[in-house]
CSV table of C-alpha atoms and ligand atoms in Angstrom, one decimal:
chain,number,residue,atom,x,y,z
A,1,MET,CA,2.6,-12.3,14.6
A,2,ALA,CA,4.8,-11.4,11.6
A,3,VAL,CA,3.7,-12.6,8.1
A,4,THR,CA,6.5,-15.0,7.9
A,5,GLU,CA,5.2,-16.9,10.8
A,6,VAL,CA,1.5,-17.1,9.8
A,7,SER,CA,-0.2,-20.3,8.9
A,8,GLN,CA,0.3,-21.3,5.2
A,9,THR,CA,-2.8,-23.3,5.0
A,10,ALA,CA,-5.3,-20.7,3.9
A,11,LEU,CA,-4.6,-20.9,0.2
A,12,VAL,CA,-5.3,-24.3,-1.3
A,13,SER,CA,-3.8,-24.8,-4.7
A,14,GLY,CA,-5.4,-26.5,-7.6
A,15,HIS,CA,-8.8,-25.0,-7.7
A,16,ARG,CA,-10.2,-21.7,-9.0
A,17,ARG,CA,-9.7,-19.0,-6.5
A,18,ARG,CA,-12.6,-16.7,-5.5
A,19,ILE,CA,-11.2,-13.3,-5.0
A,20,SER,CA,-12.4,-9.8,-3.8
A,21,ILE,CA,-10.8,-6.8,-5.3
A,22,LEU,CA,-11.2,-3.8,-3.1
A,23,GLY,CA,-10.2,-0.6,-5.0
A,24,ALA,CA,-10.8,-2.4,-8.4
A,25,THR,CA,-10.6,0.8,-10.3
A,26,GLY,CA,-7.4,2.0,-9.0
A,27,SER,CA,-3.8,1.2,-10.1
A,28,ILE,CA,-3.4,-1.9,-8.0
A,29,GLY,CA,-7.0,-3.0,-9.0
A,30,THR,CA,-6.3,-2.6,-12.7
A,31,SER,CA,-3.1,-4.5,-12.4
A,32,THR,CA,-4.9,-7.3,-10.6
A,33,ILE,CA,-7.7,-7.3,-13.1
A,34,ASP,CA,-5.2,-7.6,-15.9
A,35,LEU,CA,-3.8,-10.7,-14.4
A,36,VAL,CA,-7.2,-12.2,-13.8
A,37,ARG,CA,-7.9,-11.6,-17.5
A,38,GLU,CA,-4.7,-13.3,-18.4
A,39,ASN,CA,-5.6,-16.5,-16.3
A,40,PRO,CA,-9.4,-16.9,-16.8
A,41,ASP,CA,-9.3,-20.4,-15.6
A,42,SER,CA,-7.7,-19.7,-12.2
A,43,PHE,CA,-10.1,-17.0,-10.6
A,44,ASP,CA,-13.7,-16.2,-10.0
A,45,VAL,CA,-14.1,-12.5,-9.0
A,46,SER,CA,-16.7,-12.4,-6.1
A,47,VAL,CA,-16.4,-8.7,-5.1
A,48,LEU,CA,-15.5,-5.5,-6.9
A,49,THR,CA,-15.4,-2.0,-5.2
A,50,ALA,CA,-14.7,1.6,-6.1
A,51,ASN,CA,-15.3,5.0,-4.6
A,52,ARG,CA,-16.6,7.1,-7.3
A,53,SER,CA,-15.5,5.6,-10.6
A,54,VAL,CA,-19.0,4.3,-11.3
A,55,GLY,CA,-18.7,3.8,-15.0
A,56,GLU,CA,-15.5,1.9,-14.7
A,57,LEU,CA,-16.7,-0.2,-11.9
A,58,ALA,CA,-19.9,-1.1,-14.0
A,59,ASN,CA,-17.7,-2.1,-17.0
A,60,LEU,CA,-15.7,-4.5,-14.7
A,61,ALA,CA,-18.8,-5.8,-13.2
A,62,ARG,CA,-20.3,-6.6,-16.5
A,63,GLU,CA,-17.1,-8.3,-17.6
A,64,PHE,CA,-16.5,-10.4,-14.4
A,65,ARG,CA,-20.0,-10.7,-13.0
A,66,PRO,CA,-19.1,-10.6,-9.3
A,67,ASP,CA,-21.7,-11.4,-6.6
A,68,VAL,CA,-21.6,-7.9,-5.7
A,69,ALA,CA,-20.2,-4.5,-6.9
A,70,VAL,CA,-20.0,-1.7,-4.3
A,71,VAL,CA,-19.5,1.9,-4.8
A,72,ALA,CA,-18.2,3.6,-1.5
A,73,ASP,CA,-19.7,6.9,-2.3
A,74,GLU,CA,-23.4,6.6,-1.9
A,75,ARG,CA,-24.1,9.2,-4.6
A,76,GLY,CA,-22.9,6.7,-7.2
A,77,TYR,CA,-25.7,4.1,-6.3
A,78,ALA,CA,-28.4,5.0,-8.7
A,79,GLU,CA,-26.1,5.2,-11.7
A,80,LEU,CA,-24.4,1.9,-10.9
A,81,LYS,CA,-27.8,0.2,-10.2
A,82,SER,CA,-29.0,1.4,-13.7
A,83,LEU,CA,-25.9,0.5,-15.5
A,84,LEU,CA,-26.0,-3.1,-14.0
A,85,ALA,CA,-29.8,-3.6,-14.1
A,86,ASP,CA,-29.7,-6.5,-16.6
A,87,THR,CA,-26.6,-8.3,-15.2
A,88,GLY,CA,-27.9,-10.0,-11.9
A,89,VAL,CA,-25.0,-8.4,-10.2
A,90,GLU,CA,-26.0,-7.1,-6.6
A,91,VAL,CA,-25.3,-3.5,-6.3
A,92,ALA,CA,-24.6,-1.7,-3.0
A,93,ALA,CA,-23.3,1.7,-1.9
A,94,GLY,CA,-21.9,3.3,1.3
A,95,ALA,CA,-19.6,2.5,4.1
A,96,ASP,CA,-21.6,-0.3,5.6
A,97,ALA,CA,-22.0,-2.0,2.2
A,98,LEU,CA,-18.2,-1.8,1.7
A,99,ILE,CA,-17.6,-3.6,5.1
A,100,GLN,CA,-20.3,-6.3,4.1
A,101,ALA,CA,-18.4,-6.7,0.9
A,102,GLY,CA,-15.3,-7.3,2.9
A,103,GLN,CA,-17.1,-10.1,4.9
A,104,GLN,CA,-17.8,-12.1,1.7
A,105,ALA,CA,-16.4,-15.5,2.0
A,106,VAL,CA,-13.5,-15.8,-0.7
A,107,ASP,CA,-10.1,-17.4,-0.9
A,108,LEU,CA,-8.2,-14.1,-1.2
A,109,THR,CA,-8.9,-10.3,-0.9
A,110,VAL,CA,-6.8,-7.9,-2.7
A,111,ALA,CA,-6.7,-4.8,-0.5
A,112,GLY,CA,-6.1,-2.0,-3.0
A,113,ILE,CA,-8.0,1.0,-1.5
A,114,VAL,CA,-5.8,4.0,-0.8
A,115,GLY,CA,-5.4,5.5,2.6
A,116,ALA,CA,-7.1,4.9,5.9
A,117,ALA,CA,-10.4,4.8,4.0
A,118,GLY,CA,-9.5,1.1,3.4
A,119,LEU,CA,-8.9,0.1,7.1
A,120,ASP,CA,-12.5,-1.0,8.2
A,121,VAL,CA,-13.1,-3.1,5.1
A,122,THR,CA,-9.6,-4.7,5.2
A,123,ILE,CA,-10.2,-5.6,8.9
A,124,ALA,CA,-13.6,-7.1,7.8
A,125,ALA,CA,-11.8,-9.2,5.2
A,126,ILE,CA,-9.2,-10.3,7.7
A,127,ARG,CA,-11.9,-11.4,10.1
A,128,GLN,CA,-13.4,-13.6,7.5
A,129,GLY,CA,-10.2,-15.6,7.8
A,130,SER,CA,-8.9,-16.2,4.3
A,131,ALA,CA,-5.9,-14.7,2.8
A,132,VAL,CA,-5.5,-10.9,2.4
A,133,ALA,CA,-2.9,-9.5,-0.2
A,134,LEU,CA,-2.2,-6.1,1.3
A,135,ALA,CA,-1.3,-3.2,-0.9
A,136,ASN,CA,-3.1,-0.7,1.4
A,137,LYS,CA,-0.1,0.0,3.5
A,138,GLU,CA,-1.8,2.8,5.4
A,139,CYS,CA,-3.8,0.1,7.3
A,140,LEU,CA,-0.5,-0.9,9.0
A,141,VAL,CA,0.7,2.5,9.6
A,142,CYS,CA,-2.6,3.5,11.1
A,143,ALA,CA,-3.4,0.5,13.2
A,144,GLY,CA,-0.6,-2.2,12.6
A,145,ASP,CA,-1.1,-3.7,16.1
A,146,LEU,CA,-4.9,-4.0,15.7
A,147,VAL,CA,-4.5,-5.5,12.1
A,148,LEU,CA,-2.0,-8.2,13.3
A,149,GLU,CA,-4.1,-9.0,16.3
A,150,GLU,CA,-7.1,-9.5,14.0
A,151,CYS,CA,-4.9,-11.8,11.7
A,152,ALA,CA,-3.8,-13.9,14.5
A,153,ARG,CA,-7.3,-14.3,16.0
A,154,ALA,CA,-8.8,-15.2,12.6
A,155,GLY,CA,-5.9,-17.3,11.4
A,156,THR,CA,-5.6,-15.0,8.4
A,157,THR,CA,-2.6,-15.1,6.0
A,158,LEU,CA,-1.3,-11.6,5.2
A,159,LEU,CA,0.5,-11.5,2.0
A,160,PRO,CA,2.6,-8.3,1.3
A,161,LEU,CA,1.7,-6.7,-2.2
A,162,ASP,CA,4.0,-3.7,-1.8
A,163,SER,CA,6.9,-4.6,-4.2
A,164,GLU,CA,9.4,-4.0,-1.4
A,165,HIS,CA,7.7,-6.2,1.2
A,166,ASN,CA,6.8,-8.8,-1.3
A,167,ALA,CA,10.4,-8.9,-2.3
A,168,ILE,CA,11.4,-9.4,1.3
A,169,PHE,CA,8.7,-12.0,1.8
A,170,GLN,CA,10.2,-14.0,-1.1
A,171,VAL,CA,13.7,-14.1,0.3
A,172,PHE,CA,13.1,-14.0,4.1
A,173,GLU,CA,14.1,-17.5,5.4
A,174,THR,CA,11.5,-17.8,8.3
A,175,GLU,CA,13.5,-20.8,9.6
A,176,ASN,CA,16.5,-18.6,9.9
A,177,ALA,CA,14.8,-15.4,11.2
A,178,GLY,CA,17.3,-15.2,14.1
A,179,ASP,CA,20.1,-15.0,11.6
A,180,VAL,CA,18.7,-11.9,9.8
A,181,GLU,CA,21.0,-8.9,10.4
A,182,LYS,CA,19.0,-6.4,8.5
A,183,LEU,CA,16.4,-5.5,5.9
A,184,ILE,CA,17.2,-3.1,3.1
A,185,LEU,CA,14.2,-1.4,1.6
A,186,THR,CA,15.1,0.0,-1.8
A,187,ALA,CA,13.6,3.3,-3.1
A,188,SER,CA,13.6,4.8,-6.5
A,189,GLY,CA,14.2,8.3,-5.0
A,190,GLY,CA,11.1,9.6,-6.9
A,191,PRO,CA,11.0,12.4,-9.5
A,192,PHE,CA,12.9,14.8,-7.4
A,193,ARG,CA,15.9,12.6,-6.5
A,194,THR,CA,18.2,15.0,-8.1
A,195,TRP,CA,16.5,18.3,-7.6
A,196,SER,CA,17.9,21.0,-5.2
A,197,ARG,CA,15.8,22.1,-2.3
A,198,GLU,CA,15.3,25.4,-4.1
A,199,GLN,CA,13.8,23.6,-7.1
A,200,MET,CA,11.6,21.4,-4.8
A,201,VAL,CA,10.1,24.5,-3.2
A,202,ALA,CA,8.3,25.2,-6.5
A,203,ALA,CA,7.4,21.6,-7.5
A,204,THR,CA,3.9,21.3,-8.9
A,205,PRO,CA,1.5,18.5,-8.5
A,206,GLU,CA,2.0,17.4,-12.1
A,207,GLN,CA,5.6,17.2,-11.6
A,208,ALA,CA,5.2,15.3,-8.3
A,209,VAL,CA,2.9,12.6,-9.8
A,210,ALA,CA,5.2,12.0,-12.8
A,211,HIS,CA,7.1,9.1,-11.3
A,212,PRO,CA,10.1,8.0,-13.3
A,213,ASN,CA,9.7,4.2,-13.0
A,214,TRP,CA,6.3,3.3,-11.6
A,215,ASP,CA,2.7,4.1,-12.8
A,216,MET,CA,0.7,4.6,-9.7
A,217,GLY,CA,-2.2,6.4,-8.0
A,218,ARG,CA,-1.8,10.1,-7.3
A,219,LYS,CA,-1.5,9.8,-3.5
A,220,ILE,CA,1.4,7.2,-3.5
A,221,SER,CA,2.9,9.1,-6.3
A,222,VAL,CA,3.2,12.1,-4.2
A,223,ASP,CA,4.3,9.9,-1.2
A,224,SER,CA,7.1,8.7,-3.5
A,225,ALA,CA,8.1,12.3,-4.4
A,226,THR,CA,8.4,13.2,-0.7
A,227,MET,CA,9.8,9.8,0.1
A,228,MET,CA,7.1,9.6,2.8
A,229,ASN,CA,6.2,6.4,0.9
A,230,LYS,CA,9.5,4.8,2.1
A,231,GLY,CA,8.7,6.0,5.7
A,232,LEU,CA,5.3,4.4,5.5
A,233,GLU,CA,7.0,1.3,4.2
A,234,LEU,CA,9.6,1.2,7.0
A,235,ILE,CA,6.7,1.1,9.4
A,236,GLU,CA,5.0,-1.5,7.4
A,237,ALA,CA,8.1,-3.7,7.3
A,238,ALA,CA,8.5,-3.2,11.1
A,239,TYR,CA,5.0,-4.7,11.4
A,240,LEU,CA,5.3,-7.5,8.8
A,241,PHE,CA,8.7,-8.9,9.6
A,242,PRO,CA,10.4,-9.8,12.9
A,243,VAL,CA,13.2,-7.3,12.6
A,244,ALA,CA,13.8,-4.3,14.8
A,245,PRO,CA,13.1,-0.9,13.1
A,246,ASP,CA,16.8,0.1,13.6
A,247,ASP,CA,17.7,-2.9,11.5
A,248,ILE,CA,15.6,-1.7,8.6
A,249,GLU,CA,17.7,0.5,6.3
A,250,VAL,CA,16.6,2.6,3.2
A,251,LEU,CA,18.9,2.7,0.1
A,252,VAL,CA,18.0,4.7,-3.0
A,253,HIS,CA,18.2,2.6,-6.1
A,254,PRO,CA,17.1,4.7,-9.1
A,255,GLN,CA,16.6,1.7,-11.5
A,256,SER,CA,13.9,0.0,-9.3
A,257,VAL,CA,15.2,-3.5,-10.3
A,258,VAL,CA,16.2,-4.7,-7.0
A,259,HIS,CA,13.0,-4.4,-5.0
A,260,SER,CA,14.5,-5.1,-1.5
A,261,LEU,CA,17.1,-7.3,0.3
A,262,VAL,CA,17.6,-9.4,3.3
A,263,ALA,CA,21.1,-9.4,4.9
A,264,TYR,CA,22.1,-12.4,7.0
A,265,THR,CA,24.7,-13.0,9.6
A,266,ASP,CA,26.9,-14.9,7.4
A,267,GLY,CA,27.4,-11.9,5.0
A,268,SER,CA,24.9,-13.2,2.5
A,269,MET,CA,22.4,-10.8,1.0
A,270,LEU,CA,19.3,-12.2,-0.7
A,271,ALA,CA,17.4,-10.0,-3.2
A,272,GLN,CA,14.4,-10.2,-5.3
A,273,LEU,CA,14.8,-8.7,-8.8
A,274,GLY,CA,12.1,-7.8,-11.3
A,275,PRO,CA,10.9,-5.2,-13.7
A,276,PRO,CA,9.1,-2.2,-12.1
A,277,ASP,CA,5.7,-3.6,-12.8
A,278,MET,CA,3.2,-4.3,-10.0
A,279,ARG,CA,1.9,-7.2,-11.7
A,280,VAL,CA,4.9,-9.2,-10.5
A,281,PRO,CA,4.2,-8.9,-6.8
A,282,ILE,CA,0.5,-9.1,-7.2
A,283,ALA,CA,0.9,-12.4,-9.3
A,284,HIS,CA,3.1,-13.7,-6.4
A,285,ALA,CA,0.3,-13.1,-4.0
A,286,LEU,CA,-2.4,-14.3,-6.2
A,287,ALA,CA,-0.7,-17.6,-6.9
A,288,TRP,CA,1.1,-18.1,-3.6
A,289,PRO,CA,2.5,-20.5,-2.5
A,290,ALA,CA,2.8,-21.5,-6.2
A,291,ARG,CA,3.7,-19.3,-9.2
A,292,MET,CA,1.7,-18.1,-12.2
A,293,GLN,CA,2.6,-16.8,-15.7
A,294,THR,CA,2.5,-13.1,-16.2
A,295,PRO,CA,2.7,-11.0,-19.4
A,296,VAL,CA,5.2,-8.5,-17.9
A,297,ALA,CA,8.3,-7.6,-19.9
A,298,ARG,CA,11.3,-9.8,-18.6
A,299,LEU,CA,14.4,-8.0,-17.1
A,300,ASP,CA,17.2,-7.6,-19.6
A,301,LEU,CA,20.2,-7.2,-17.2
A,302,ALA,CA,22.7,-6.6,-19.9
A,303,ALA,CA,20.6,-3.8,-21.4
A,304,ILE,CA,20.2,-2.3,-18.0
A,305,GLY,CA,24.1,-2.5,-17.5
A,306,SER,CA,24.5,-1.3,-14.0
A,307,LEU,CA,22.6,-0.9,-10.8
A,308,ASP,CA,23.2,2.0,-8.5
A,309,PHE,CA,22.6,2.4,-4.8
A,310,GLU,CA,23.0,5.6,-2.6
A,311,HIS,CA,21.9,6.7,0.8
A,312,PRO,CA,18.7,9.0,1.0
A,313,ASP,CA,19.4,12.7,1.5
A,314,ASP,CA,17.6,13.3,4.9
A,315,GLU,CA,17.7,17.1,4.5
A,316,ARG,CA,15.8,17.2,1.3
A,317,PHE,CA,13.6,14.1,2.3
A,318,PRO,CA,12.8,14.5,6.0
A,319,ALA,CA,9.8,12.2,5.7
A,320,ILE,CA,11.7,9.0,6.3
A,321,GLY,CA,13.1,10.3,9.6
A,322,LEU,CA,9.7,11.5,10.6
A,323,ALA,CA,8.3,8.0,10.0
A,324,ARG,CA,11.1,6.4,12.0
A,325,SER,CA,10.6,8.6,14.9
A,326,ALA,CA,6.8,8.1,14.9
A,327,PHE,CA,7.3,4.3,14.9
A,328,ASP,CA,9.6,4.7,17.9
A,329,ALA,CA,7.1,6.9,19.7
A,330,GLY,CA,4.3,4.4,19.5
A,331,ASN,CA,1.2,3.4,17.5
A,332,GLY,CA,-0.7,6.6,18.1
A,333,SER,CA,2.2,8.6,16.4
A,334,THR,CA,2.1,6.6,13.3
A,335,ALA,CA,-1.6,7.1,13.1
A,336,VAL,CA,-1.1,10.8,13.5
A,337,LEU,CA,1.6,10.8,10.9
A,338,ASN,CA,-0.7,9.0,8.4
A,339,ALA,CA,-3.7,11.3,9.0
A,340,ALA,CA,-1.5,14.5,8.7
A,341,ASN,CA,0.1,13.0,5.5
A,342,GLU,CA,-3.1,12.2,3.9
A,343,VAL,CA,-4.5,15.7,4.5
A,344,ALA,CA,-1.3,17.4,3.5
A,345,VAL,CA,-1.0,15.4,0.2
A,346,GLU,CA,-4.5,16.1,-0.7
A,347,SER,CA,-4.0,19.9,0.1
A,348,PHE,CA,-0.9,19.9,-2.2
A,349,LEU,CA,-2.7,18.2,-5.0
A,350,ASN,CA,-5.4,20.8,-4.8
A,351,ASN,CA,-2.8,23.6,-4.9
A,352,LEU,CA,-3.3,24.8,-1.3
A,353,ILE,CA,0.2,24.2,-0.1
A,354,GLY,CA,3.7,23.9,-1.5
A,355,PHE,CA,5.5,20.6,-2.0
A,356,LEU,CA,7.9,21.1,1.0
A,357,ASP,CA,4.9,22.0,3.1
A,358,ILE,CA,3.8,18.4,3.2
A,359,ALA,CA,6.6,17.1,5.4
A,360,ARG,CA,6.7,20.3,7.4
A,361,LEU,CA,3.0,20.0,8.2
A,362,VAL,CA,3.2,16.4,9.2
A,363,SER,CA,6.2,17.2,11.6
A,364,GLU,CA,4.1,20.1,13.1
A,365,VAL,CA,1.0,18.0,13.5
A,366,LEU,CA,3.1,15.3,15.3
A,367,GLU,CA,4.3,17.9,17.8
A,368,ARG,CA,0.8,19.5,18.3
A,369,VAL,CA,-1.4,16.3,18.6
A,370,GLU,CA,-1.1,14.2,21.8
A,371,ALA,CA,-0.5,10.8,20.2
A,372,ARG,CA,-2.3,8.6,22.7
A,373,ARG,CA,-1.7,4.8,22.5
A,374,ILE,CA,-4.3,3.0,20.2
A,375,SER,CA,-5.9,-0.1,21.7
A,376,SER,CA,-9.1,-0.2,19.6
A,377,LEU,CA,-10.5,1.0,16.3
A,378,ASP,CA,-12.5,3.7,18.3
A,379,ASP,CA,-9.2,5.0,19.7
A,380,PHE,CA,-7.9,5.0,16.2
A,381,ARG,CA,-10.9,7.0,14.8
A,382,ALA,CA,-10.8,9.6,17.5
A,383,LEU,CA,-7.1,10.2,17.0
A,384,ASP,CA,-7.3,10.1,13.2
A,385,ASP,CA,-10.2,12.8,13.3
A,386,GLU,CA,-8.1,14.9,15.6
A,387,ALA,CA,-5.0,14.9,13.5
A,388,ARG,CA,-6.9,15.5,10.4
A,389,ALA,CA,-8.7,18.5,11.9
A,390,MET,CA,-5.4,19.9,13.1
A,391,THR,CA,-3.9,19.6,9.7
A,392,GLU,CA,-6.8,21.2,8.1
A,393,THR,CA,-6.6,24.1,10.5
A,394,LEU,CA,-2.9,24.5,9.7
A,395,VAL,CA,-3.5,24.4,6.0
A,396,LYS,CA,-6.3,27.1,6.2
A,397,SER,CA,-4.4,29.3,8.5
A,398,GLY,CA,-1.4,29.1,6.0
A,399,SER,CA,1.0,28.5,8.8
B,401,LIG,N1,-0.1,1.9,-7.3
B,401,LIG,C1,1.0,1.1,-7.1
B,401,LIG,O1,1.7,0.8,-7.9
B,401,LIG,C2,1.2,0.8,-5.6
B,401,LIG,C3,2.3,0.1,-5.2
B,401,LIG,C4,2.4,-0.3,-3.8
B,401,LIG,C5,1.4,0.0,-3.0
B,401,LIG,N2,0.4,0.7,-3.3
B,401,LIG,C6,-0.7,0.9,-2.3
B,401,LIG,O2,-1.9,0.5,-2.7
B,401,LIG,C7,-3.0,1.4,-2.4
B,401,LIG,C8,-3.7,1.7,-3.6
B,401,LIG,O3,-2.9,2.5,-4.3
B,401,LIG,P1,-3.3,2.9,-5.9
B,401,LIG,O4,-2.1,3.6,-6.5
B,401,LIG,O5,-3.9,1.7,-6.6
B,401,LIG,O6,-4.3,4.0,-5.7
B,401,LIG,P2,-5.5,4.6,-6.7
B,401,LIG,O7,-5.1,4.3,-8.1
B,401,LIG,O8,-5.7,6.0,-6.3
B,401,LIG,O9,-6.8,3.7,-6.4
B,401,LIG,C9,-7.4,3.7,-5.3
B,401,LIG,C10,-8.6,2.8,-5.2
B,401,LIG,O10,-9.3,2.9,-4.1
B,401,LIG,C11,-10.6,3.4,-4.3
B,401,LIG,N3,-10.9,4.5,-3.2
B,401,LIG,C12,-10.3,5.7,-3.1
B,401,LIG,N4,-10.9,6.3,-2.0
B,401,LIG,C13,-11.9,5.5,-1.5
B,401,LIG,C14,-12.6,5.5,-0.3
B,401,LIG,N5,-12.8,6.6,0.4
B,401,LIG,N6,-13.5,4.4,0.0
B,401,LIG,C15,-13.4,3.3,-0.8
B,401,LIG,N7,-12.6,3.2,-1.9
B,401,LIG,C16,-11.8,4.3,-2.2
B,401,LIG,C17,-10.5,4.1,-5.6
B,401,LIG,O11,-11.8,4.2,-6.2
B,401,LIG,P3,-12.2,5.4,-7.4
B,401,LIG,O12,-11.5,4.9,-8.7
B,401,LIG,O13,-13.6,5.3,-7.6
B,401,LIG,O14,-11.6,6.7,-6.9
B,401,LIG,C18,-9.6,3.1,-6.3
B,401,LIG,O15,-10.4,2.0,-6.7
B,401,LIG,C19,-2.3,2.5,-1.6
B,401,LIG,O16,-2.3,2.2,-0.2
B,401,LIG,C20,-0.9,2.4,-2.1
B,401,LIG,O17,0.0,3.0,-1.1
B,401,LIG,C21,0.1,1.0,-4.6
């Protein structure tokens, strides 16, 4: 079931919302926390999680007094326990604890963990039946069919947090879904939009994470630089909205003001505009179906002056094509694409491979690993492990 068709009853307005923030110490988590701070009468934070940022997590837990604070990396348990000893906040650590935190009964879960590491806990949150605001796009790329099946089974509302998908969600006329001609996902083009291939060969991690418009975590910043982020988003959009992948177009829009568009059969295009600040789509999800105040800078269209759009360059940015082909090939291929990309990005950030090697490795792993169809989480884990191992072998061998 696409998000535009799901039940709209999960969020009841007019009472304080209990929320879980998965990945509270990251970029999405920090923006969410900022909005909660601005609206102290609207939210109670029930769950906060992090991976290794124990000090930061402890500070947040001290401020918001959730029922439980979870550090995924078990090595952080003793420190977190000691930092929160006098607070009454339950402290837990490890993969099982993370899943249990996802099961906590809340009104809304913000899924802000990065990568496939967020899949199990996001599914746990979905199974508990209330709304899930999904930033962690890799969940859909890895196991979109399973995620949507779980949503349908539990009656869970999935609210898109990614700015492009949130934009589409805001202007998608569910009642006229049959009259949607295409979706247009906009892309900033990343820091290397105007670089030649020769320059990109020597691009460093520092240059790749220096995004011109958005302040994000390191992995998604590299994904934006390769434009794999847009490839992942294309797959995400194909799961979220009832539109064929061939009818989802990508346009580079360097100002990041128009966050995406829906084109209808009468020639109308509806777009959502806003400043490049994730607090806008997060606020939309936190308050949905109502709206809430945010402190973000308002758009000054006259100061911006003009908005530019261009087609992406598939030669310098092959990742979008790889993602499109993987989606066409089936859900095993998108899982392989994601695993290979996660390992390749990490390898690039650790200076083990060059920038252009990221898409090259993803392409090679897609050719080498047999992308069996995924029907269960066990199927996914087996394929994910295999694709990661293959990518690591290729990185080590330098091929
Ligand atoms: N940032 C954006 O503007 C933006 C926009 C659209 C979509 N998204 C998507 O949102 C997700 C989060 O992105 P981000 O930029 O916020 O990432 P980030 O800044 O790197 O934060 C990631 C969060 O996940 C936690 N985490 C990392 N590895 C984990 C693991 N193995 N187990 C449990 N928790 C783990 C981190 O904890 P530690 O702090 O302890 O490492 C941190 O809290 C990604 O899927 C991204 O594509 C982000």
